[in-house]
CSV table of C-alpha atoms (C1' of nucleotides) in Angstrom, one decimal:
chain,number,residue,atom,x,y,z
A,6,UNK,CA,27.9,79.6,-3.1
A,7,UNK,CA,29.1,78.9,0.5
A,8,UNK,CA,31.4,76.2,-1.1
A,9,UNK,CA,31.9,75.6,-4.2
A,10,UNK,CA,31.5,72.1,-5.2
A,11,UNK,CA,35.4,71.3,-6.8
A,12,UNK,CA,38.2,73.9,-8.0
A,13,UNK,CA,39.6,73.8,-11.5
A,14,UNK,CA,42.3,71.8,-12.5
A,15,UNK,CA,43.8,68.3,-11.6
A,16,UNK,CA,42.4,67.1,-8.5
A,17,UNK,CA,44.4,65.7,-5.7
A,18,UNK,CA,45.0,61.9,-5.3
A,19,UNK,CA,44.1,60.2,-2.7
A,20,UNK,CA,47.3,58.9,-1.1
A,21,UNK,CA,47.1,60.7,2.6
A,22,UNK,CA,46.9,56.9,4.0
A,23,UNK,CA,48.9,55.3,1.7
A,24,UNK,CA,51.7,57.8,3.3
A,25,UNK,CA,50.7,58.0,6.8
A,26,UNK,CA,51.1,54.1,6.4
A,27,UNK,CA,54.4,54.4,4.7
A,28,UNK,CA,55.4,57.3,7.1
A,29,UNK,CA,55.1,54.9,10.3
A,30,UNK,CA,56.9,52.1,8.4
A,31,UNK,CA,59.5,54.0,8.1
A,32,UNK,CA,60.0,55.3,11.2
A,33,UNK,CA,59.8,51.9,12.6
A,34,UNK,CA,62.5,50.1,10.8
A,35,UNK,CA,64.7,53.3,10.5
A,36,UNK,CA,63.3,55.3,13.1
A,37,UNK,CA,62.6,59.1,13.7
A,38,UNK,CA,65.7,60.8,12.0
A,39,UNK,CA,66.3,58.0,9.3
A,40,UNK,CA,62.8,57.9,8.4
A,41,UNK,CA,63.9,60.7,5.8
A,42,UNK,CA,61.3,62.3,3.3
A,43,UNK,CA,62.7,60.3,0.2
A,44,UNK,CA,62.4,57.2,1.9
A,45,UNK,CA,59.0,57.5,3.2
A,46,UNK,CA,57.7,58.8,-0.2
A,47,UNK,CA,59.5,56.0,-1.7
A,48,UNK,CA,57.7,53.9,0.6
A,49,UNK,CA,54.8,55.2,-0.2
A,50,UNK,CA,55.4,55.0,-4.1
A,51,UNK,CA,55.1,58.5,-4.0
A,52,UNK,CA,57.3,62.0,-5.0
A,53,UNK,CA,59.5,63.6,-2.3
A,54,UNK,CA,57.6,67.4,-4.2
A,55,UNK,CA,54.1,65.5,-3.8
A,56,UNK,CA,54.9,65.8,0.4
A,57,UNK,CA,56.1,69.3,0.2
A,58,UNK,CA,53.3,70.2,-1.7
A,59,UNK,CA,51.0,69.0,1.3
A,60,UNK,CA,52.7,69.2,4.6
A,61,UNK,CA,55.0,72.1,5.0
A,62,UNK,CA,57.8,70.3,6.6
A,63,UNK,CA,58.7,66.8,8.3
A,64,UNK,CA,57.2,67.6,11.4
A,65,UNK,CA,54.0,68.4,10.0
A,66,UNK,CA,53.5,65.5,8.0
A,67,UNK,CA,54.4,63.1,11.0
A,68,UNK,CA,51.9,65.2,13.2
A,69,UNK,CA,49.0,64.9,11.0
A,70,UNK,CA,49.9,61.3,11.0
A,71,UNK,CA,49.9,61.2,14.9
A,72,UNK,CA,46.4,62.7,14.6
A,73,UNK,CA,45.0,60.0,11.6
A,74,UNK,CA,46.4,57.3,13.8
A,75,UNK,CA,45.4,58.0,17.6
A,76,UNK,CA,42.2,59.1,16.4
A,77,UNK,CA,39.6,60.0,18.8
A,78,UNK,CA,39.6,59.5,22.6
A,79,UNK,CA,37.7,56.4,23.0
A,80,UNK,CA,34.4,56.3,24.5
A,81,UNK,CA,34.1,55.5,28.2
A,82,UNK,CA,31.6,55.5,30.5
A,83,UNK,CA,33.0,54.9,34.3
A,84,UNK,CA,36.5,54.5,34.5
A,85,UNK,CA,37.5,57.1,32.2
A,86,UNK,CA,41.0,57.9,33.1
A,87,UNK,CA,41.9,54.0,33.1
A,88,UNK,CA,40.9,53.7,30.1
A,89,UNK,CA,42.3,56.7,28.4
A,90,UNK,CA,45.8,55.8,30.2
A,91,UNK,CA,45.9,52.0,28.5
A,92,UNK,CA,44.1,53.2,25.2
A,93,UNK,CA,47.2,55.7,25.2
A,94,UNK,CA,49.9,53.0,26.3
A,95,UNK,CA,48.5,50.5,23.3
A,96,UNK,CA,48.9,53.1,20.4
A,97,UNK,CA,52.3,53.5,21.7
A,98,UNK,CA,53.1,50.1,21.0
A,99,UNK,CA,52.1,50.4,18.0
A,100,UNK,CA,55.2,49.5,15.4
A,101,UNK,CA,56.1,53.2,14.8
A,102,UNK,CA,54.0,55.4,16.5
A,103,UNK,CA,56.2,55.8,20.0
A,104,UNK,CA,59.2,56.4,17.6
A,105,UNK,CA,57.1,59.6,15.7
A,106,UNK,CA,55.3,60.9,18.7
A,107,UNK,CA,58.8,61.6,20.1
A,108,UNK,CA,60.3,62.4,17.2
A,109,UNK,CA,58.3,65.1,16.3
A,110,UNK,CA,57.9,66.5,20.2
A,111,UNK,CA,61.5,66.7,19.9
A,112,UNK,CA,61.3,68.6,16.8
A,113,UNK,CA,58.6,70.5,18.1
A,114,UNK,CA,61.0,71.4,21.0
A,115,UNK,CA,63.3,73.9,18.5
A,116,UNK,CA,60.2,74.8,16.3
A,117,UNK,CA,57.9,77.1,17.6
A,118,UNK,CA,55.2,76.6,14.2
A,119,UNK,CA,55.8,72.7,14.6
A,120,UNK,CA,55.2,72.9,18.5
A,121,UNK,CA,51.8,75.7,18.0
A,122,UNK,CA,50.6,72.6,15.4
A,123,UNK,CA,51.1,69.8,17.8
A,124,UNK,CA,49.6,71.6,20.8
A,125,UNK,CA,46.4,73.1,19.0
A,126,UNK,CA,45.8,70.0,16.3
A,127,UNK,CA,47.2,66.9,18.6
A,128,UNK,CA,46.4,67.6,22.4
A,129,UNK,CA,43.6,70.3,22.3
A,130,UNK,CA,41.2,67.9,21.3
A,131,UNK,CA,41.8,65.8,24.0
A,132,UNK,CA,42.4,68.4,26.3
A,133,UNK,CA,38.7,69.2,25.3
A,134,UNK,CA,37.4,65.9,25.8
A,135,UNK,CA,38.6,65.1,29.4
A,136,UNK,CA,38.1,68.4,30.1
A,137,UNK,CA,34.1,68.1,29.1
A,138,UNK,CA,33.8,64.5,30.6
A,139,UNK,CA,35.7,65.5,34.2
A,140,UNK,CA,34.9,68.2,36.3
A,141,UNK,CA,38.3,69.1,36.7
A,142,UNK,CA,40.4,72.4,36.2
A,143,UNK,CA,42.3,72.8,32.9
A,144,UNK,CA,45.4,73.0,34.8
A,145,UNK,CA,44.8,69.8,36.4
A,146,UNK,CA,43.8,68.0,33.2
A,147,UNK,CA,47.3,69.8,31.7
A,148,UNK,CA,48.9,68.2,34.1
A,149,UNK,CA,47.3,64.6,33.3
A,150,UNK,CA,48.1,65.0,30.0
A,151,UNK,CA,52.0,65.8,30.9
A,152,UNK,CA,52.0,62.9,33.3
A,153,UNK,CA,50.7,60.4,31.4
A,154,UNK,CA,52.3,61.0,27.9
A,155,UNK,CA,55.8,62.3,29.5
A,156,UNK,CA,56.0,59.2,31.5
A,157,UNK,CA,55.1,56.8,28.6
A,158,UNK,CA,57.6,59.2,26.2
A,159,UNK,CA,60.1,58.7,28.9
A,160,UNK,CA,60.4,55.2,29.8
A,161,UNK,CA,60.5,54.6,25.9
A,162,UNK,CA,63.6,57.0,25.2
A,163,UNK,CA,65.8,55.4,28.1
A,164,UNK,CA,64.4,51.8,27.6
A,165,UNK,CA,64.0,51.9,23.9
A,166,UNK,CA,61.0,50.0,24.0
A,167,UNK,CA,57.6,50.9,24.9
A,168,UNK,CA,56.8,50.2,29.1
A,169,UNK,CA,55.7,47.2,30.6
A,170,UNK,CA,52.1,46.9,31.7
A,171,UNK,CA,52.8,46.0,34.9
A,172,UNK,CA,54.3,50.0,35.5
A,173,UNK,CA,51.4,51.0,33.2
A,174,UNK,CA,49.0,49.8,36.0
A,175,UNK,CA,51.2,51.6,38.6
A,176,UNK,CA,51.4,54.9,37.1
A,177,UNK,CA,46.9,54.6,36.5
A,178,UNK,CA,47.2,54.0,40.5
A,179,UNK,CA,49.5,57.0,40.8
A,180,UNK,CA,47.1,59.0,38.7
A,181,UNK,CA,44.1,58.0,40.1
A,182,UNK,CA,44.9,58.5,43.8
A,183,UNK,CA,45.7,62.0,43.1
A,184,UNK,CA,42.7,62.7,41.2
A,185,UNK,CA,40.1,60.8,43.3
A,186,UNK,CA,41.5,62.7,46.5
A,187,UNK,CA,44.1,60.0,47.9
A,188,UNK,CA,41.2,57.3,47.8
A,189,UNK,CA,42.0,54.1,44.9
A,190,UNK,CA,39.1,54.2,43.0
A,191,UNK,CA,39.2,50.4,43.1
A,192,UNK,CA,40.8,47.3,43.6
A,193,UNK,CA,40.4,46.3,39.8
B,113,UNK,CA,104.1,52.4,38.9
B,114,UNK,CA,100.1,52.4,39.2
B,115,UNK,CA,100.1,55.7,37.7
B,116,UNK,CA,102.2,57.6,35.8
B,117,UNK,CA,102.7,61.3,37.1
B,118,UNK,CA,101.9,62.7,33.5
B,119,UNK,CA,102.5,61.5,29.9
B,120,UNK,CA,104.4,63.1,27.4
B,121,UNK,CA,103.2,65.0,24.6
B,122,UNK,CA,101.1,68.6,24.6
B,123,UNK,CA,98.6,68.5,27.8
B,124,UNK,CA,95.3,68.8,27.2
B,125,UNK,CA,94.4,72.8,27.8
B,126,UNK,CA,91.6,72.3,30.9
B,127,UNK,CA,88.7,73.6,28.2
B,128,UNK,CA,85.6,71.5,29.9
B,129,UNK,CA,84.5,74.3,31.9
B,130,UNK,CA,84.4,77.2,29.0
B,131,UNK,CA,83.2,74.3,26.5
B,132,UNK,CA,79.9,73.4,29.0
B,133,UNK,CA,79.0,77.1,29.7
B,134,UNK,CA,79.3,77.9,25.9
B,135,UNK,CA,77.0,74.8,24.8
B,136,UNK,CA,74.5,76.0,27.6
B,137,UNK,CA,74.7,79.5,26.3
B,138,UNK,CA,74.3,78.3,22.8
B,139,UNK,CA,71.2,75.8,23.3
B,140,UNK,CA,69.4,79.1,25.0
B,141,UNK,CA,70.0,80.9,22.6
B,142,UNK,CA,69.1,78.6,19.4
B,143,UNK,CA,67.9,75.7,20.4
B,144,UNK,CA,69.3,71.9,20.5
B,145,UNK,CA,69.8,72.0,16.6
B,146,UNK,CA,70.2,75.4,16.1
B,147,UNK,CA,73.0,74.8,18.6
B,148,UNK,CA,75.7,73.5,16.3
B,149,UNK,CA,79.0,72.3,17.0
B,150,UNK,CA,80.5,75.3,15.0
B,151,UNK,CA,78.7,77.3,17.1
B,152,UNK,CA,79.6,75.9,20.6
B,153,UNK,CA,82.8,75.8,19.5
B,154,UNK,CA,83.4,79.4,18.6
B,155,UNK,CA,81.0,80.4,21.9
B,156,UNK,CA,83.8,78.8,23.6
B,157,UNK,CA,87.1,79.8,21.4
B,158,UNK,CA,87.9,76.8,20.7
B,159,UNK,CA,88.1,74.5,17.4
B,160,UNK,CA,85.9,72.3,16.4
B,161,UNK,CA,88.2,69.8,15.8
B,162,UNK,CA,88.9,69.7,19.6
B,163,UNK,CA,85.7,68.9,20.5
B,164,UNK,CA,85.8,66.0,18.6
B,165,UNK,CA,89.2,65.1,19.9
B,166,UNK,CA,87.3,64.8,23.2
B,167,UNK,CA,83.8,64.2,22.8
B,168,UNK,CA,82.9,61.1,19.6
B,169,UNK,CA,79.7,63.2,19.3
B,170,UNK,CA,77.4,66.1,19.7
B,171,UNK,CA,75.3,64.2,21.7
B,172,UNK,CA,78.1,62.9,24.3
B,173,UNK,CA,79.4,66.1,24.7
B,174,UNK,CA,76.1,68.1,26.0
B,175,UNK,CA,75.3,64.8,27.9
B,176,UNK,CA,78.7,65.4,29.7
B,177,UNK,CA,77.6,68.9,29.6
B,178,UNK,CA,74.2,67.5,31.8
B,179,UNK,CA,76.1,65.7,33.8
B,180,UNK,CA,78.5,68.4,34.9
B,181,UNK,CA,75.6,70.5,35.2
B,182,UNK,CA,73.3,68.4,37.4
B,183,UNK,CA,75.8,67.0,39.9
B,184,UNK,CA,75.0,64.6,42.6
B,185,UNK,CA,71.6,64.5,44.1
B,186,UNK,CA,71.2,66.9,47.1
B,187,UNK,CA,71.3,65.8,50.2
B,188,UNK,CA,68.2,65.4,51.8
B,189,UNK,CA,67.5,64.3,55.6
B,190,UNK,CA,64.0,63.6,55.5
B,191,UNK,CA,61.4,64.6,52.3
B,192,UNK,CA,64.2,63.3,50.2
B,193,UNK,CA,61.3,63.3,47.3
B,194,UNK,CA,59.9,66.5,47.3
B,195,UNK,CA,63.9,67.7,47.6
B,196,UNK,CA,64.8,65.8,44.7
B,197,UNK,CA,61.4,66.9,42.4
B,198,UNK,CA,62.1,71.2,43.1
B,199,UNK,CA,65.7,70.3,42.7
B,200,UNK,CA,64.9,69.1,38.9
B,201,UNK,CA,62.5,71.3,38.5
B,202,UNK,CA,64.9,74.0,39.4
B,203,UNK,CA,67.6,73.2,37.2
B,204,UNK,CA,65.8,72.3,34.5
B,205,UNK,CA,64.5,76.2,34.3
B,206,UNK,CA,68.2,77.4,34.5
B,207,UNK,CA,68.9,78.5,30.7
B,208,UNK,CA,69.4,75.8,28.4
B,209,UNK,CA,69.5,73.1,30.7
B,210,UNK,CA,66.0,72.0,30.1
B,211,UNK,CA,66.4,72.2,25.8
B,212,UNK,CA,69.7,70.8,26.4
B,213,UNK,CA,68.1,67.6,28.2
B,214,UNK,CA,65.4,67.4,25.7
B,215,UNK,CA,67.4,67.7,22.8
B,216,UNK,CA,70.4,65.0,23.5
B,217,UNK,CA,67.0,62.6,25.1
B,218,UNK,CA,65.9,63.0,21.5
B,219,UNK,CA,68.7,62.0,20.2
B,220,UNK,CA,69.1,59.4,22.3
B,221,UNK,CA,65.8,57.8,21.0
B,222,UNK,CA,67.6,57.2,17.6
B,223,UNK,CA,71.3,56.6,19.0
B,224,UNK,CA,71.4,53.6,20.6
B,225,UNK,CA,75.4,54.4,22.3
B,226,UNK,CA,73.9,57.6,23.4
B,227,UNK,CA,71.3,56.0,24.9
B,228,UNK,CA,73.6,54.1,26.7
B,229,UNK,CA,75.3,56.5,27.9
B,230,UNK,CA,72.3,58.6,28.7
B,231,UNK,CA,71.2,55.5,31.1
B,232,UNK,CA,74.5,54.4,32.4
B,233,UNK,CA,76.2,57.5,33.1
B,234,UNK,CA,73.4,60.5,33.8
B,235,UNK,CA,70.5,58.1,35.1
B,236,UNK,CA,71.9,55.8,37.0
B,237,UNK,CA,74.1,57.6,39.8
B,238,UNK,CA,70.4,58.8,40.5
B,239,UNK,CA,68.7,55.6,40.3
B,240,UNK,CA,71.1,54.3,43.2
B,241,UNK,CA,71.6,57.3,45.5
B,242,UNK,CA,67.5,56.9,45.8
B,243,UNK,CA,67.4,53.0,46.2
B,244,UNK,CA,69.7,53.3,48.3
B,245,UNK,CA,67.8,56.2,50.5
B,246,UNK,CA,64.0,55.1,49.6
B,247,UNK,CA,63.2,51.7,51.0
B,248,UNK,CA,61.5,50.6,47.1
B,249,UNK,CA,62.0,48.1,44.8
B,250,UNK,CA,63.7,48.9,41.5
B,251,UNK,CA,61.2,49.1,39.6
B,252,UNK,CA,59.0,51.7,41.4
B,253,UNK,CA,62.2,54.2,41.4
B,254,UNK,CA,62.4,53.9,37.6
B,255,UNK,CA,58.6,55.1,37.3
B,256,UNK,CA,59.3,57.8,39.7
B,257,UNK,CA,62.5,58.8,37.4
B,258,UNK,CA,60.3,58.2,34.2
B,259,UNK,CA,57.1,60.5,36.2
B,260,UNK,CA,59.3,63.2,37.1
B,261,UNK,CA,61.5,63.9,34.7
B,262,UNK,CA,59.3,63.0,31.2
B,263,UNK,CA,56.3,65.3,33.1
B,264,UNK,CA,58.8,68.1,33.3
B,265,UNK,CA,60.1,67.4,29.8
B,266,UNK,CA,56.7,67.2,28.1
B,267,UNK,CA,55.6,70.0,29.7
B,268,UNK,CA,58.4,72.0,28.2
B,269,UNK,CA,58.2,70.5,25.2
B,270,UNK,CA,54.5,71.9,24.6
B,271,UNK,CA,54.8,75.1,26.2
B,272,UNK,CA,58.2,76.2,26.2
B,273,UNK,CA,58.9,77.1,29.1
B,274,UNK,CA,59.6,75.6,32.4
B,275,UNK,CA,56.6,74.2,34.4
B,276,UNK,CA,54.7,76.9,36.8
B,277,UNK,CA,55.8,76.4,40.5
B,278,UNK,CA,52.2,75.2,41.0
B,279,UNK,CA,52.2,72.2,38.9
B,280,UNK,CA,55.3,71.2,41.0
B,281,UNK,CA,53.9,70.9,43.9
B,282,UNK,CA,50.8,69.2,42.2
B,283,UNK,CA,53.1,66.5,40.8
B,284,UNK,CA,54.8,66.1,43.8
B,285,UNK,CA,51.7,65.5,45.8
B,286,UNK,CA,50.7,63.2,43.0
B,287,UNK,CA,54.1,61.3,43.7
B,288,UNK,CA,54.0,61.4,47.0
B,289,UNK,CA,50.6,60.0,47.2
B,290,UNK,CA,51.6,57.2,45.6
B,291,UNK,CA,54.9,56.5,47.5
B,292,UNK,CA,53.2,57.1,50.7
B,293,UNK,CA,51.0,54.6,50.5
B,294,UNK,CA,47.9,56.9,49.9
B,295,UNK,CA,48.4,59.3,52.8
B,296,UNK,CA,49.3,63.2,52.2
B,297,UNK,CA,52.9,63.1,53.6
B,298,UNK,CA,52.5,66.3,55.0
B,299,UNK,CA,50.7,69.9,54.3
B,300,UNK,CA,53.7,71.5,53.9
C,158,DC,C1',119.7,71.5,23.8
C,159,DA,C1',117.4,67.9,20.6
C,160,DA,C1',114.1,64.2,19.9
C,161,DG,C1',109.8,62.3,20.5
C,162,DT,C1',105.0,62.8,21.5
C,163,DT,C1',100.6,64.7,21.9
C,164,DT,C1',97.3,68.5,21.4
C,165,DC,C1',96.3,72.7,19.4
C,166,DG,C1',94.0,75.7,15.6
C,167,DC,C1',93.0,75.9,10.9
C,168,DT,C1',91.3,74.8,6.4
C,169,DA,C1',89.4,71.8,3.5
C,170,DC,C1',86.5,68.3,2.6
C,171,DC,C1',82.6,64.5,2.5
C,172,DG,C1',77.8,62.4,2.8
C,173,DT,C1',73.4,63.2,4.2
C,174,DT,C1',69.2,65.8,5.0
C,175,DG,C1',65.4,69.1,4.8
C,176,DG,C1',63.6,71.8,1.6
C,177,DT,C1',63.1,74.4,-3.2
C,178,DA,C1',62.9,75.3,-8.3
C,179,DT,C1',61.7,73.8,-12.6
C,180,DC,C1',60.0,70.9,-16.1
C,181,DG,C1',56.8,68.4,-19.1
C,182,DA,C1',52.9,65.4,-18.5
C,183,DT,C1',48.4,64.6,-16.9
C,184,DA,C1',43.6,65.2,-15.2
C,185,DC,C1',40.0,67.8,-14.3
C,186,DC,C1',36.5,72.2,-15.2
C,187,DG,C1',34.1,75.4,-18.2
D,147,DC,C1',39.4,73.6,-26.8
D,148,DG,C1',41.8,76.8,-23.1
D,149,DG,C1',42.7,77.4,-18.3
D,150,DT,C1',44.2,75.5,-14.0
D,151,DA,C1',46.3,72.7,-10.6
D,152,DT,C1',48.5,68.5,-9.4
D,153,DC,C1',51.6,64.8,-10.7
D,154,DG,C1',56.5,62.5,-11.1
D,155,DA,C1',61.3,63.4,-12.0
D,156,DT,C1',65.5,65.7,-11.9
D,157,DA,C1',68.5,68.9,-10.4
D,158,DC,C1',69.9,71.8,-7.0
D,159,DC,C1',71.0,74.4,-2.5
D,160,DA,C1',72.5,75.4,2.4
D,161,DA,C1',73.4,73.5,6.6
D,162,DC,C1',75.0,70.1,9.6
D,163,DG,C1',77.6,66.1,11.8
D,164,DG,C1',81.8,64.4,11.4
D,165,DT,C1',86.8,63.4,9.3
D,166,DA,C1',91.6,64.2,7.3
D,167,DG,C1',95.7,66.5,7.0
D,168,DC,C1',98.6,70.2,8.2
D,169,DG,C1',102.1,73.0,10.6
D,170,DA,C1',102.7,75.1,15.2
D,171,DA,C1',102.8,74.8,20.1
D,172,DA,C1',103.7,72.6,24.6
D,173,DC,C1',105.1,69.2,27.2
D,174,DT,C1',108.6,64.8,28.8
D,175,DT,C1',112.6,62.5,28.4
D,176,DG,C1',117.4,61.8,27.0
DNA sequence: CAAGTTTCGCTACCGTTGGTATCGATACCG
DNA sequence: CGGTATCGATACCAACGGTAGCGAAACTTG
């Protein structure tokens, strides 16, 4: 009685990948504002009113995508920060995704329900994690989060392409020397 | 002969001023989008089409807007760093400056001539006046541009409001740690 | 003064976009 | 079967960035 097993009528198809997939297509060859909602259900071989009827607006459907692709924080058991930093570079590489994660934050920017989604559904869950794994303050692990995804978000609106490892490895060492007290943590 | 005194026709009515303080106004009041060129130009009494007799786009105009806004880097005789983060820190709280930069970065992501403009004419008057000060190679003033600036903008972007005085002087330790080799430059 | 030239404000207009309404058809439950 | 909810399709709306064309105004030059 808790749940009840399925609801009348026609049940939903199962297309949430097929337009996450489509979605991030999209964005890549047309990017953030060309990837329009016709064209990605097109893409998707879908109806513009089948998006509506799921995701409440643009931003909303790109988010939930953010949050299908990045996925969980992946599992580390020293050098967590390293890993989180390069783990977060690489999906941002990814054909599309840098595109819709600043897309969205810049919708996000104007829309206050857009910009409550992205911070309770996208970065709470890895504001838990780092939080649970490092015995640091929440504002200091704000901060991280800021750092690390503002720099990346940065470099790849002036540059238009996603940054260079070599400056990945030199913003971990800026990271880590401020939160291992000044000390590297190591010479790699 | 080099120059001609003045040309003939209508002079151009010195608007720039009334036309900047209006787009400010309007971006803190509605946003980057809400911000429309209607608006700005009836905030400012003047027709639309004279902005676009001046500026080719929405996006040129507030990033002349920025421009005008930001000015030239202060002068700093010795933490030229710490002077330059609380600096952007500070006018990025002044009221619409920091939507304003988010908004027409945004738009640069998808606008390949803003973004050129963006680069050329905001970033890099910044990018040499600190080369030229801060004994670094090129590509370590870029990540300090990309740290500083995309921290502050994410920051806003999630929260909505101007980062605390706190995390300011958290990322500029963080900086500063890295540009001073690993020593603390000072304890304030 | 009279041309000539450029900018002004104004109105009207266009294409695109996010988003909505409505429809018959379809797929499920009881 | 009846009820219900989703599907695709079409049509539609308001808003926005940007453009075209106009007569009026403000200059420079003759």
């Amino acid at each position: 009685m808790t749940s009840s097993p399925r609801s009348p009528g026609r049940p939903r198809a199962g297309i949430d990948d097929e337009v996450f997939a489509a979605a991030l297509r999209t964005v890549d060859e047309l990017g953030y504002p060309g990837a329009t909602m016709d064209r990605i259900a097109a893409a998707a071989g879908v109806a513009k009113t089948t998006l509506y009827r799921r995701w409440p607006s643009k931003g909303a459907l790109i988010t939930d995508c953010l949050i299908h692709t990045f996925g969980p924080l992946p599992p580390a058991d020293d050098a967590l920060i390293e890993t989180a930093i390069r783990w977060l570079a690489g999906k941002i590489s990814e054909p599309g995704v840098g595109a819709a994660f600043a897309g969205v934050f810049v919708d996000a920017y104007s829309d206050p329900t857009l910009r409550e989604l992205l911070s309770t559904r996208f970065q709470a869950p890895y504001l838990e994690a780092l939080q649970a794994k490092l015995d640091q303050p929440e504002a200091e692990i704000l901060l991280l989060i800021d750092v690390v995804a503002g720099t990346m978000l940065h470099r790849m609106g002036i540059t238009g392409s996603p940054m260079a490892k070599t400056d990945v490895t030199a913003l971990t060492d800026m990271v880590l020397g401020h939160f291992t007290g000044g000390r590297r943590s190591r010479t790699r």
